[in-house]
XYZ file of C-alpha atoms in Angstrom:
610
model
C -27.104 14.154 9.465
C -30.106 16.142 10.572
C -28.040 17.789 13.412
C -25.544 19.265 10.687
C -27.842 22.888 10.369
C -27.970 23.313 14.009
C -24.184 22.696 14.275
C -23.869 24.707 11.477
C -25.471 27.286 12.873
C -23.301 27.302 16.394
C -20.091 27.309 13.747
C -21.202 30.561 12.672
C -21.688 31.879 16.250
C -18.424 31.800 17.403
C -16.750 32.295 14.357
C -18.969 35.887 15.179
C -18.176 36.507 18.462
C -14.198 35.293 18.473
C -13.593 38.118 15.877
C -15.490 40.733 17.773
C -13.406 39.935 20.692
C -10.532 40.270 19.420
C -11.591 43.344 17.292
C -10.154 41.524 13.880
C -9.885 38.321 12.008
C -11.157 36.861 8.579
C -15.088 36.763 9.328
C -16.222 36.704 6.164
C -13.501 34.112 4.792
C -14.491 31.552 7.936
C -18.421 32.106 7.115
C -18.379 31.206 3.536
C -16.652 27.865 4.408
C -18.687 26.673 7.477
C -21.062 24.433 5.625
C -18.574 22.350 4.280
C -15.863 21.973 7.230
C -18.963 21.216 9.228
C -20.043 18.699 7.147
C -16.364 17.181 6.947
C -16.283 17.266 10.772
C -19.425 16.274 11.836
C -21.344 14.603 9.146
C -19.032 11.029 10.348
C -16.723 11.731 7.208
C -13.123 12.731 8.856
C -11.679 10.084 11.313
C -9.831 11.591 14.118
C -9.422 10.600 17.803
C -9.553 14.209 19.456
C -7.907 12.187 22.651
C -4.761 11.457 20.698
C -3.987 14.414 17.648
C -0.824 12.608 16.984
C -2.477 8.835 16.583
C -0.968 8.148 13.048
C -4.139 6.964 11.496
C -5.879 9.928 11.850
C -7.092 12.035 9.204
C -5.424 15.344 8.631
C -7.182 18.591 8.115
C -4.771 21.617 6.440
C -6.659 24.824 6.183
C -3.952 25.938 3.649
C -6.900 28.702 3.667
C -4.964 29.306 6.550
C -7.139 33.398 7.509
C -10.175 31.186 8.266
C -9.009 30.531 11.683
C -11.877 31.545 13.232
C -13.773 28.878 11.283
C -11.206 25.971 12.461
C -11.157 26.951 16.229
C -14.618 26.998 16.425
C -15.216 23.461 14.510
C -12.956 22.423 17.797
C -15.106 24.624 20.030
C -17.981 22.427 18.738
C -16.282 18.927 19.220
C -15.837 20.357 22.829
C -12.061 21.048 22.939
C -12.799 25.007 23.136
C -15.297 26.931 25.572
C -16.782 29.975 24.950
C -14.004 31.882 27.144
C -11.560 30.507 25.368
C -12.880 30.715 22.192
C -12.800 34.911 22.892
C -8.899 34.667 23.549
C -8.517 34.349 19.585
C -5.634 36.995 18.547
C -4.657 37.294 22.316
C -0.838 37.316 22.967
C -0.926 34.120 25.839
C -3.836 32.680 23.908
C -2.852 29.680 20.968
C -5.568 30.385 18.909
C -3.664 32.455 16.758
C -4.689 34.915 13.404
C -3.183 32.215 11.339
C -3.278 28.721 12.460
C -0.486 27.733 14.164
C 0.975 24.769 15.865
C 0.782 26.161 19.277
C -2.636 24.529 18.792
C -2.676 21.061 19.373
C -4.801 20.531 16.396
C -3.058 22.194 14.017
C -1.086 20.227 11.826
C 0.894 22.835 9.994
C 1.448 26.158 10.255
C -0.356 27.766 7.296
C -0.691 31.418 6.447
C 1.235 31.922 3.468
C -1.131 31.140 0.396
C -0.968 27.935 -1.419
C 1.713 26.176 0.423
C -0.860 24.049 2.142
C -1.460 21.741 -0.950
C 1.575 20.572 -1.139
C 1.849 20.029 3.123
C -0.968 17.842 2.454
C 1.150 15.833 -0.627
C 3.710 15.407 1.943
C 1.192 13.594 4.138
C -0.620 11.660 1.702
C 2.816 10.275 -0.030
C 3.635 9.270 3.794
C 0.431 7.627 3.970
C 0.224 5.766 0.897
C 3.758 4.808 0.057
C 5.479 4.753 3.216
C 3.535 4.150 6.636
C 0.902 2.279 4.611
C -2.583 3.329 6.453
C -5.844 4.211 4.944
C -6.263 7.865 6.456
C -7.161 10.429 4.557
C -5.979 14.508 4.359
C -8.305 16.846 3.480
C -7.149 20.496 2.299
C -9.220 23.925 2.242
C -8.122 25.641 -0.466
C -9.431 29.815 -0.976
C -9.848 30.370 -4.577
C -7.543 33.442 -4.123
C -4.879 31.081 -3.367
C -5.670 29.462 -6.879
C -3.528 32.166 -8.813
C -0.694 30.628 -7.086
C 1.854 28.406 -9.142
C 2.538 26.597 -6.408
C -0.766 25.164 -5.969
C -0.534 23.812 -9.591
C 2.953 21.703 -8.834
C 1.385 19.982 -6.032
C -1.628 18.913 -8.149
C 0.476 17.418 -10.956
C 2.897 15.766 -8.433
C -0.162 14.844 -6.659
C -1.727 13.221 -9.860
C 1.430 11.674 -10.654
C 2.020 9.869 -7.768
C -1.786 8.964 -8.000
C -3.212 10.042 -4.301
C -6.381 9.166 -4.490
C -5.919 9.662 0.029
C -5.602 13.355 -0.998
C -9.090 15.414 -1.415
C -8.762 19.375 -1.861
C -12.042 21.699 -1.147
C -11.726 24.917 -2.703
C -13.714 27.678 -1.167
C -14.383 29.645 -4.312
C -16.563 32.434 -2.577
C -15.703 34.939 -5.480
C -14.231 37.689 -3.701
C -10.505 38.297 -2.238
C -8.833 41.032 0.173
C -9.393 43.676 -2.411
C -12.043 43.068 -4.692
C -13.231 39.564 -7.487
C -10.464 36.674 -7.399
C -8.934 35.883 -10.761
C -12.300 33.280 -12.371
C -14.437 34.960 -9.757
C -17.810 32.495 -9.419
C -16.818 30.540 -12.994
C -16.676 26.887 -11.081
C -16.429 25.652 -14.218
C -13.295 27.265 -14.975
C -11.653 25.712 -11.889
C -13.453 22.318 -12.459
C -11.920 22.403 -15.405
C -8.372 23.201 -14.766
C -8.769 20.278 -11.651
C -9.748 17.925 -14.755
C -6.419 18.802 -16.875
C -4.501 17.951 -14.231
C -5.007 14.737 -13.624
C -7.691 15.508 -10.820
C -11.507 14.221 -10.221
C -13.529 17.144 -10.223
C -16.730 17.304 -8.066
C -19.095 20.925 -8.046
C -20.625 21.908 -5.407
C -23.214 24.423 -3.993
C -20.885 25.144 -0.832
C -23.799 25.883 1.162
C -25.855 23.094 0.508
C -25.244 20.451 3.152
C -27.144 17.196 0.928
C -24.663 18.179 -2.210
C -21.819 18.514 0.291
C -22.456 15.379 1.937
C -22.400 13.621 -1.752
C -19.479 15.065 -2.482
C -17.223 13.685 0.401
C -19.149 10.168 -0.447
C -18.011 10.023 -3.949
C -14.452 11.705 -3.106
C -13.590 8.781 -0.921
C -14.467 6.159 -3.162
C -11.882 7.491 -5.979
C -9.521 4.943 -6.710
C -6.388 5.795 -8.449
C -6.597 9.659 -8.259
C -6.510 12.698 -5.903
C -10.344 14.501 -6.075
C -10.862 18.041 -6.135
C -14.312 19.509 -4.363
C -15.059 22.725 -5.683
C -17.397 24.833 -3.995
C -19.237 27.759 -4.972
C -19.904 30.143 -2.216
C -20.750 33.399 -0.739
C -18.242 34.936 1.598
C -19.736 36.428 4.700
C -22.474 33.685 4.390
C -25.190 34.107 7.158
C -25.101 37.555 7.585
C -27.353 40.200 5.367
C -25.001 42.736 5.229
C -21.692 41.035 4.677
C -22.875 38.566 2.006
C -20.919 39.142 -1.083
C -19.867 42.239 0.051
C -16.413 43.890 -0.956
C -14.050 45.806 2.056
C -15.338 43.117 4.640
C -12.092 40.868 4.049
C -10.276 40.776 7.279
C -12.392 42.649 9.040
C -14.388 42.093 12.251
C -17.889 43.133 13.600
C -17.788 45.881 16.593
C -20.652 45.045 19.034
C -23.801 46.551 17.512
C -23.069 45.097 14.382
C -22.702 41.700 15.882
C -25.853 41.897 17.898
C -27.196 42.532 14.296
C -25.436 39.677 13.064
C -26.672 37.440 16.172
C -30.638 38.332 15.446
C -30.976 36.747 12.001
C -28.599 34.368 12.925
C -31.432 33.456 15.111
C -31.531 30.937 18.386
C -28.460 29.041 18.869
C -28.140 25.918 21.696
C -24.205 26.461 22.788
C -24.640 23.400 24.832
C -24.446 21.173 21.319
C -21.402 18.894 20.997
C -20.510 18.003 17.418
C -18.817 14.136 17.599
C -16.512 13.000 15.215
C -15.993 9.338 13.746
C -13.063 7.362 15.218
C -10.200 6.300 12.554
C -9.095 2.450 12.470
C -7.031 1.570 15.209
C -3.655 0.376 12.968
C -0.019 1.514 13.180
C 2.338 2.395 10.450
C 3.832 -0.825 8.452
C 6.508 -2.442 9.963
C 8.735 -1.624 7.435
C 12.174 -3.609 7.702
C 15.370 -2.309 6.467
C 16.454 -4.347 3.086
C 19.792 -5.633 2.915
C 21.652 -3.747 0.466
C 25.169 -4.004 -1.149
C 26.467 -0.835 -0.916
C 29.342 -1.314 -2.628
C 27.935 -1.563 -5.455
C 26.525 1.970 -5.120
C 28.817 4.290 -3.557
C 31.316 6.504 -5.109
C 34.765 5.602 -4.742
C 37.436 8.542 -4.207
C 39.822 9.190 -7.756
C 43.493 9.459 -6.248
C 42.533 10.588 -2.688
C 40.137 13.266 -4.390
C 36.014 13.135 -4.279
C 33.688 16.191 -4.433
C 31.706 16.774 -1.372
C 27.893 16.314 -3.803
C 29.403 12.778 -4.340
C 30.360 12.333 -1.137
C 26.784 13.102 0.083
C 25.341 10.491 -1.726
C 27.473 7.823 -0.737
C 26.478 9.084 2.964
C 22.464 9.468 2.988
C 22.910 6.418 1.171
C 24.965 4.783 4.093
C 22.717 6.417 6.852
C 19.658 5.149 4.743
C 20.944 1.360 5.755
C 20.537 2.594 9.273
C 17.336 4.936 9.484
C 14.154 3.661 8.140
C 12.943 7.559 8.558
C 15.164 8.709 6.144
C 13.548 9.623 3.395
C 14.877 11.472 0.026
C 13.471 13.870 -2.342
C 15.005 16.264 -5.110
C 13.978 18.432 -8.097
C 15.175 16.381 -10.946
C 19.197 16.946 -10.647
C 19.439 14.221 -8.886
C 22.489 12.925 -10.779
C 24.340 16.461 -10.334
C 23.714 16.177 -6.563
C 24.389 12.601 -6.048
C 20.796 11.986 -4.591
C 21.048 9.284 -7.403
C 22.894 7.151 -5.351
C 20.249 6.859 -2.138
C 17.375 6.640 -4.857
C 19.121 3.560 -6.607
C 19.307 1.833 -3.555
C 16.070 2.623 -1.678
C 13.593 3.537 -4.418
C 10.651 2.865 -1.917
C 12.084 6.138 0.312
C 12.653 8.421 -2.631
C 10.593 10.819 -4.584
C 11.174 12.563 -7.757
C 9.956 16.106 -6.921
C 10.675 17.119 -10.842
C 11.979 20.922 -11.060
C 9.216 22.372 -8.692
C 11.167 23.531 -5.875
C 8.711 25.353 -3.912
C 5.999 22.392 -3.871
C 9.106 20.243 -2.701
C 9.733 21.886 0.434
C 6.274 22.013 1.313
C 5.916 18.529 0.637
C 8.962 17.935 2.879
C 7.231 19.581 5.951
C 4.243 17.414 5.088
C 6.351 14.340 5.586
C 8.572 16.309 8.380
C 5.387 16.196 10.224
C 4.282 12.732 9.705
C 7.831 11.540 11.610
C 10.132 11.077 8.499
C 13.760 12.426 8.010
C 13.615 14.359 4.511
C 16.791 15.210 2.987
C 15.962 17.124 0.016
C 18.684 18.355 -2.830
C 18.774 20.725 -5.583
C 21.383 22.934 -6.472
C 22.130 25.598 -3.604
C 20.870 28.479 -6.081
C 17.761 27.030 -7.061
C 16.505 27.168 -3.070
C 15.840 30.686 -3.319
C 13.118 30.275 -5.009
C 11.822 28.571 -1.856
C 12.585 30.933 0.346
C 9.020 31.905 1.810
C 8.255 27.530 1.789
C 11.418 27.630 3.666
C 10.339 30.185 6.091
C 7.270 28.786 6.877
C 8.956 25.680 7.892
C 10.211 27.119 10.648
C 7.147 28.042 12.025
C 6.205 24.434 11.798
C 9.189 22.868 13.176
C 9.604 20.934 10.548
C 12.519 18.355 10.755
C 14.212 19.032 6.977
C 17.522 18.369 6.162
C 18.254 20.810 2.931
C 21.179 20.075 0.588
C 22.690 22.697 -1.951
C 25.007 21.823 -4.310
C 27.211 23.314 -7.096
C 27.395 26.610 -4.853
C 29.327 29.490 -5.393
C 31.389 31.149 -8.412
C 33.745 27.576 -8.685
C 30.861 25.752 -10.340
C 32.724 26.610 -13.425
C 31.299 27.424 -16.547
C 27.361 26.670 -16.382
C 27.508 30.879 -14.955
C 25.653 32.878 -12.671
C 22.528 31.422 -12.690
C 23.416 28.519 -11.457
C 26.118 29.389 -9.153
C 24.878 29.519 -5.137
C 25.850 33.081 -3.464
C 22.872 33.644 -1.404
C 22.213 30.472 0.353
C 24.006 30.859 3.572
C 22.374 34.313 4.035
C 18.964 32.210 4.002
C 19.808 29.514 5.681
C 21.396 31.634 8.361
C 18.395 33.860 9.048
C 16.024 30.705 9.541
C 15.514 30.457 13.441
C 17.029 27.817 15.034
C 18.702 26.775 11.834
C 22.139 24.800 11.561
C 24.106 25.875 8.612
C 27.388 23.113 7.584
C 29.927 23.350 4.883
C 32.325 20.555 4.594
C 35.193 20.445 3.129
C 35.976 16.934 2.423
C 34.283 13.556 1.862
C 34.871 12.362 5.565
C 33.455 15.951 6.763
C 30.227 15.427 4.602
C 29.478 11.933 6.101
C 30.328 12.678 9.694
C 27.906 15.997 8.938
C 25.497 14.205 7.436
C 25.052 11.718 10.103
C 24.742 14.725 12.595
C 22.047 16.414 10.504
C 20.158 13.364 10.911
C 20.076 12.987 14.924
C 19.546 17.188 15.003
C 16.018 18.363 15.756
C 15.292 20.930 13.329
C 16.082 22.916 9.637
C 19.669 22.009 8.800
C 21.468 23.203 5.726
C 24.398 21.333 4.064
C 26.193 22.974 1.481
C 28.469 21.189 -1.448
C 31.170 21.564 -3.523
C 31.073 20.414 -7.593
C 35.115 20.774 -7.626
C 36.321 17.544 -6.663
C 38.569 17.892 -3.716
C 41.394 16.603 -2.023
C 40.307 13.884 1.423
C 41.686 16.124 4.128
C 40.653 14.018 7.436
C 41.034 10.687 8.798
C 38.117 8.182 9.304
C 38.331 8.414 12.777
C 38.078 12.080 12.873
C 35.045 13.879 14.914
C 32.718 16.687 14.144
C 30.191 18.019 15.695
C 27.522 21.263 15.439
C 28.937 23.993 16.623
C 32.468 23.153 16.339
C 35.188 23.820 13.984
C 38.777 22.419 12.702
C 41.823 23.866 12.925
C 44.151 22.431 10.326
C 47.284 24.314 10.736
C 48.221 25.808 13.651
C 51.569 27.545 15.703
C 53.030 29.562 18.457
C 54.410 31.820 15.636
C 51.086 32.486 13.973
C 50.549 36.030 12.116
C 47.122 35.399 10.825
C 44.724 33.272 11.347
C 42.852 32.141 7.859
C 38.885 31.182 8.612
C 37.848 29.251 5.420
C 35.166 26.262 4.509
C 34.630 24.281 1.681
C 36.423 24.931 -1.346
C 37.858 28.147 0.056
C 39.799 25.778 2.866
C 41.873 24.243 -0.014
C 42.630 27.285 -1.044
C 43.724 28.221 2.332
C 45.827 25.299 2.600
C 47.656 25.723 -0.803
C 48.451 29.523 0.950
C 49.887 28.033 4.268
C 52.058 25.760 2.155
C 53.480 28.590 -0.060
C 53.562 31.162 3.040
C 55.541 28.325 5.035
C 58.433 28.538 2.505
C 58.699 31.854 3.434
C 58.970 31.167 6.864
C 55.402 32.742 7.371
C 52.886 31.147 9.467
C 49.407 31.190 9.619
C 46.764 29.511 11.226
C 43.981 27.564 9.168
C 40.711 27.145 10.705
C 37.819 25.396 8.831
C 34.368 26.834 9.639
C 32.662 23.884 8.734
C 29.811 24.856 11.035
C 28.975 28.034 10.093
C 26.026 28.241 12.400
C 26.036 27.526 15.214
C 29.373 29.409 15.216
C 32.666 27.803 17.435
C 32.971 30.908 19.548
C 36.077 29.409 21.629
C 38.445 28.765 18.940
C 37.447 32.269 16.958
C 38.046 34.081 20.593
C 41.219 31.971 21.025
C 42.625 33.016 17.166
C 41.740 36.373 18.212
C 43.355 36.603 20.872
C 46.993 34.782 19.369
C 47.351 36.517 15.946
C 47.047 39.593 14.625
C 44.322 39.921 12.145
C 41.523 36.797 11.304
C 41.062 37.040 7.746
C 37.635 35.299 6.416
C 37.394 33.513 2.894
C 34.040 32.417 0.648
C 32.457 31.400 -1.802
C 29.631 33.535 -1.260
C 28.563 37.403 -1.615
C 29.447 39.107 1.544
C 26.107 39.837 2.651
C 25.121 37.267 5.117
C 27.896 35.567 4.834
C 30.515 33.887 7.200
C 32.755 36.616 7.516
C 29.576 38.736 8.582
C 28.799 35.758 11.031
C 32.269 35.620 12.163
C 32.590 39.927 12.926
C 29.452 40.023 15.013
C 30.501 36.713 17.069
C 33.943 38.501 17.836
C 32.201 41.928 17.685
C 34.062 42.644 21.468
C 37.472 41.830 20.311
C 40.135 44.153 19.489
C 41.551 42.108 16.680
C 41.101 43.361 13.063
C 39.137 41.156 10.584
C 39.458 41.657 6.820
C 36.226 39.287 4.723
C 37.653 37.892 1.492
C 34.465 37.086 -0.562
C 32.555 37.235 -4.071
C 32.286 41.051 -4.659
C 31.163 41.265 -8.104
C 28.904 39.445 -10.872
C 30.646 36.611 -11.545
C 30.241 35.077 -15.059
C 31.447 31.684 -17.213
C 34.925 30.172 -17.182
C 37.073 27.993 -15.648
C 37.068 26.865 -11.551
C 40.420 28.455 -11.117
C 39.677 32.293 -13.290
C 36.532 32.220 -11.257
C 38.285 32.065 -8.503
C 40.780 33.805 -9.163
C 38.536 36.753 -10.373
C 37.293 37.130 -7.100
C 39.824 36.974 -5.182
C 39.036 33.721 -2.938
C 41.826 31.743 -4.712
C 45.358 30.813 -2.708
C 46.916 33.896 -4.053
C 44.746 36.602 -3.249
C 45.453 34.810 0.064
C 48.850 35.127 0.173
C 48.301 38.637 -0.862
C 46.003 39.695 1.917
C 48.488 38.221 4.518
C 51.461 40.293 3.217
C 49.850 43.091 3.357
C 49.319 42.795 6.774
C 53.139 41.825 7.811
């Protein structure tokens, strides 16, 4: 341990001289820190096999903290995996030592950035570690006590004390100042320590700068045995440095030259050619975990009379696919009997987690496990993923491997009312990069999508129907991203109808009264909504005389949007029937009705265009 203060000391150099380079950066944020993610790193406490970042018994560092990038590259620029030159490329457009930690670095395990996601990353891990792969490593998690105001922090602790993960330690950085002035408890430890306490946490104070304390603390942290431990740390942000030292209007800022020559005198003599060596983990794989046999029958929901709601039809197939995949793994926010995620969790209770009505820690927690190799389909109602929209976001820039489920979407949810009802969630889902966004339509579309979902790479949205609905396919039928079904089709064709989901049975009821009238129209289901089937839109285009779109959705970011821009070069009209108002209680069918998505506001558009 007596080479931690020299080490320490080299930390702070390049955490100087990276942010000069690049003429910005969080200097201050990554100084107050450096005593106690050098101790972690160097002082033989973190197991990790630099040769191998993916080895699955290594420990896993989140700097949830995520604007103290400076500090992480240069604990890597220590353990030798960063020279000086590259150490000045931070910021730089070719360079992967970016502002925020990203995973364009091969050491970075999430993408963090956004405060106080990177808790609940770190929950994801530390389930997968204790309850699923079964190996001893540990994650770690800098936490900035600015990030503390966030309610989001607070859901991972509970889940985390609930689910009793004593592999999980947090280190809050509680340096007392933020971007614009004191954080909420400012340099009251106690305050935190306490809080940390009422939630079901071990709570161990610190002086942040003082590396014997420091060194105690990770000692006693790992020996917890049935709880996740809490370091909290008081320090002084722009540690090291005279004139930054508890100084307001440094936050984000870097030193220009003279002030880093400054800096670089008291900082005194530093030996560059020091290596920093971290402690190998055990060498053991995941548990072999075997598939149980299960009954299914005994689980699955059996269609009523040819009918069964998409939600139900879902949990009959992650329950299925479960059988199959040991990575699958299911989570949802307590509605798990309203989206049929009751039905996997029944049969595989060892691969599902009760995520309780905390959305937002959820899909963190998903990209924790996303990362460690699992499958996570997670559920909720379609509405209540909104709330998630930035944990969503920052998924992406992770590529985390999530499989999201909405149900009870749109105005025919009935009469639980606009709060509930999903009218936004393709618009989200669609912007994601890289996202797939499905919508079946019947039971045999949900399990073939499903299954699809599951062999994708990548941020998938499925979205369900409440209204039990009529089986429309065959068994045998295939689906695939990207594609689409047309249902009804002729030479004679007027219109061509482009519905999904609950709309397409409402399409179908119009063909069937239209056909007695010796009126035909095509009906297409756009049960991929993104990617988008470009061939059969062009080729509808092309045979009828208007495309008319119908959803369950607002018209913002909806299909029929997504539909106009992919045919934006064709000469054929295209009229968007959609939810244009604030919908409120009643029945399915008034809903429906109200808006003018139902089977004879249909029938009405096409007549109007005969």
């Amino acid at each position: 341990m007596d080479h931690l203060p020299e080490i320490a000391k080299l930390v702070r150099y390049y955490c100087l001289i990276s942010t000069t380079a690049a003429g910005s950066g969080h200097l201050t944020s990554a100084l107050s820190a450096v005593e106690l993610m050098t101790t972690l790193y160097f002082g033989g406490f973190l197991k990790y096999d630099l040769e191998n970042p993916k080895f699955p018994n290594n420990d896993r560092v989140i700097f949830s903290k995520g604007h103290a990038s400076p500090l992480f590259y240069a604990l890597y620029a220590v353990a030798g995996k960063l020279n000086e030159t590259e150490i000045r490329t931070l910021r730089q457009i070719n360079s992967s030592l970016e502002g925020h930690p990203s995973i364009r670095f091969p050491y970075t395990e999430v993408a963090t950035g956004s405060l106080g996601q990177g808790l609940s990353v770190g929950v994801g891990m530390a389930l997968n570690a204790k309850y699923l792969d079964k190996l001893p490593y540990k994650t770690y998690v800098l936490l900035g006590d600015s990030e503390m105001a966030e309610g989001q922090v607070w859901e991972a602790m509970q889940l985390a004390a609930y689910y009793k993960l004593n592999n999980l330690i947090g280190v809050i950085d509680v340096n007392r100042l933020g971007q614009r002035g004191e954080t909420l408890h400012g340099h009251d430890i106690g305050d935190y320590a306490y809080k940390a306490r009422a939630f079901g946490w071990e709570s161990i104070v610190v002086d942040g700068h003082n590396l014997p304390e420091i060194q105690m603390a990770y000692q006693k942290a790992k020996q917890v045995k049935d709880m996740p431990v809490m370091i909290i740390a008081k320090t002084v942000k722009g540690k090291g440095v005279s004139f930054l030292e508890d100084q307001d209007n440094w936050h984000g800022k870097a030193l220009d030259q003279n002030q880093l020559q400054q800096a670089l005198v008291e900082l005194g003599d530093v030996d560059v050619s020091l290596k920093g060596k971290l402690s190998l983990p055990e060498d053991l794989q995941p548990e072999n975990y075997q598939l149980p046999s299960v009954d299914l029958d005994r689980y699955l929901n059996s269609p009523q009379k040819k009918q069964l709601a998409t939600r139900k039809a879902y949990g009959n197939a992650i329950t299925k696919l479960g059988s199959k995949n040991q990575l699958v793994v299911v989570m949802d926010a307590e509605v798990n009997n309203s989206t049929y995620a009751n039905v996997f969790s029944t049969a595989f209770p060892e691969r599902y987690f009760e995520m309780f009505i905390a959305e937002q820690n959820m899909v963190s927690t998903a990209v924790g496990l996303a990362r460690m190799g699992k499958i996570p389909f997670i559920s909720t109602f379609g509405a209540f993923f909104t709330r998630a929209f930035d944990q969503i976001r920052m998924a992406q820039y992770s590529k985390a491997n999530i499989k999201f489920v909405g149900s009870h979407v749109g105005v025919s949810i009935g009469q639980d009312g606009p709060s509930q009802m999903g009218l936004e969630d393709i618009a989200m889902f669609r912007s994601i990069l890289e996202s797939v966004v499905l919508y079946p339509s019947d039971a045999v579309a949900t399990e073939k999508l499903v299954n699809l979902m599951a062999e994708h790479q990548g941020i998938s949205y499925l979205r369900t129907t409440r209204m039990e609905t009529s089986v429309i396919y065959d068994d045998a039928e295939k689906f695939e991203i990207g594609g689409s079904k047309t249902v009804y089709q002729s030479d004679k064709d007027i219109v061509a109808v482009i519905a999904a989901g609950i709309t397409l049975h409402e399409a179908i009821k119009a063909y069937k009264q239209l056909r007695k009238n010796k009126i035909n129209i095509r009906v297409i289901d756009l049960y991929s909504i993104k990617p988008l089937d470009l061939q059969t839109l062009e080729k509808a285009a092309v045979q009828t005389r208007a495309l008319v779109t119908v959803e369950d959705h607002y018209q913002f970011g909806g299909f029929g949007e997504a539909v106009k821009a992919a045919l934006i070069n064709q000469s054929t009209p295209i009229y968007s029937l959609f939810v244009d108002q604030q919908p409120r209680s009643g029945q399915p069918e008034e809903l429906m009705a109200r808006a003018r998505i139902d089977a004879t506001a249909i029938v009405e558009k096409v007549r109007s265009l005969l």
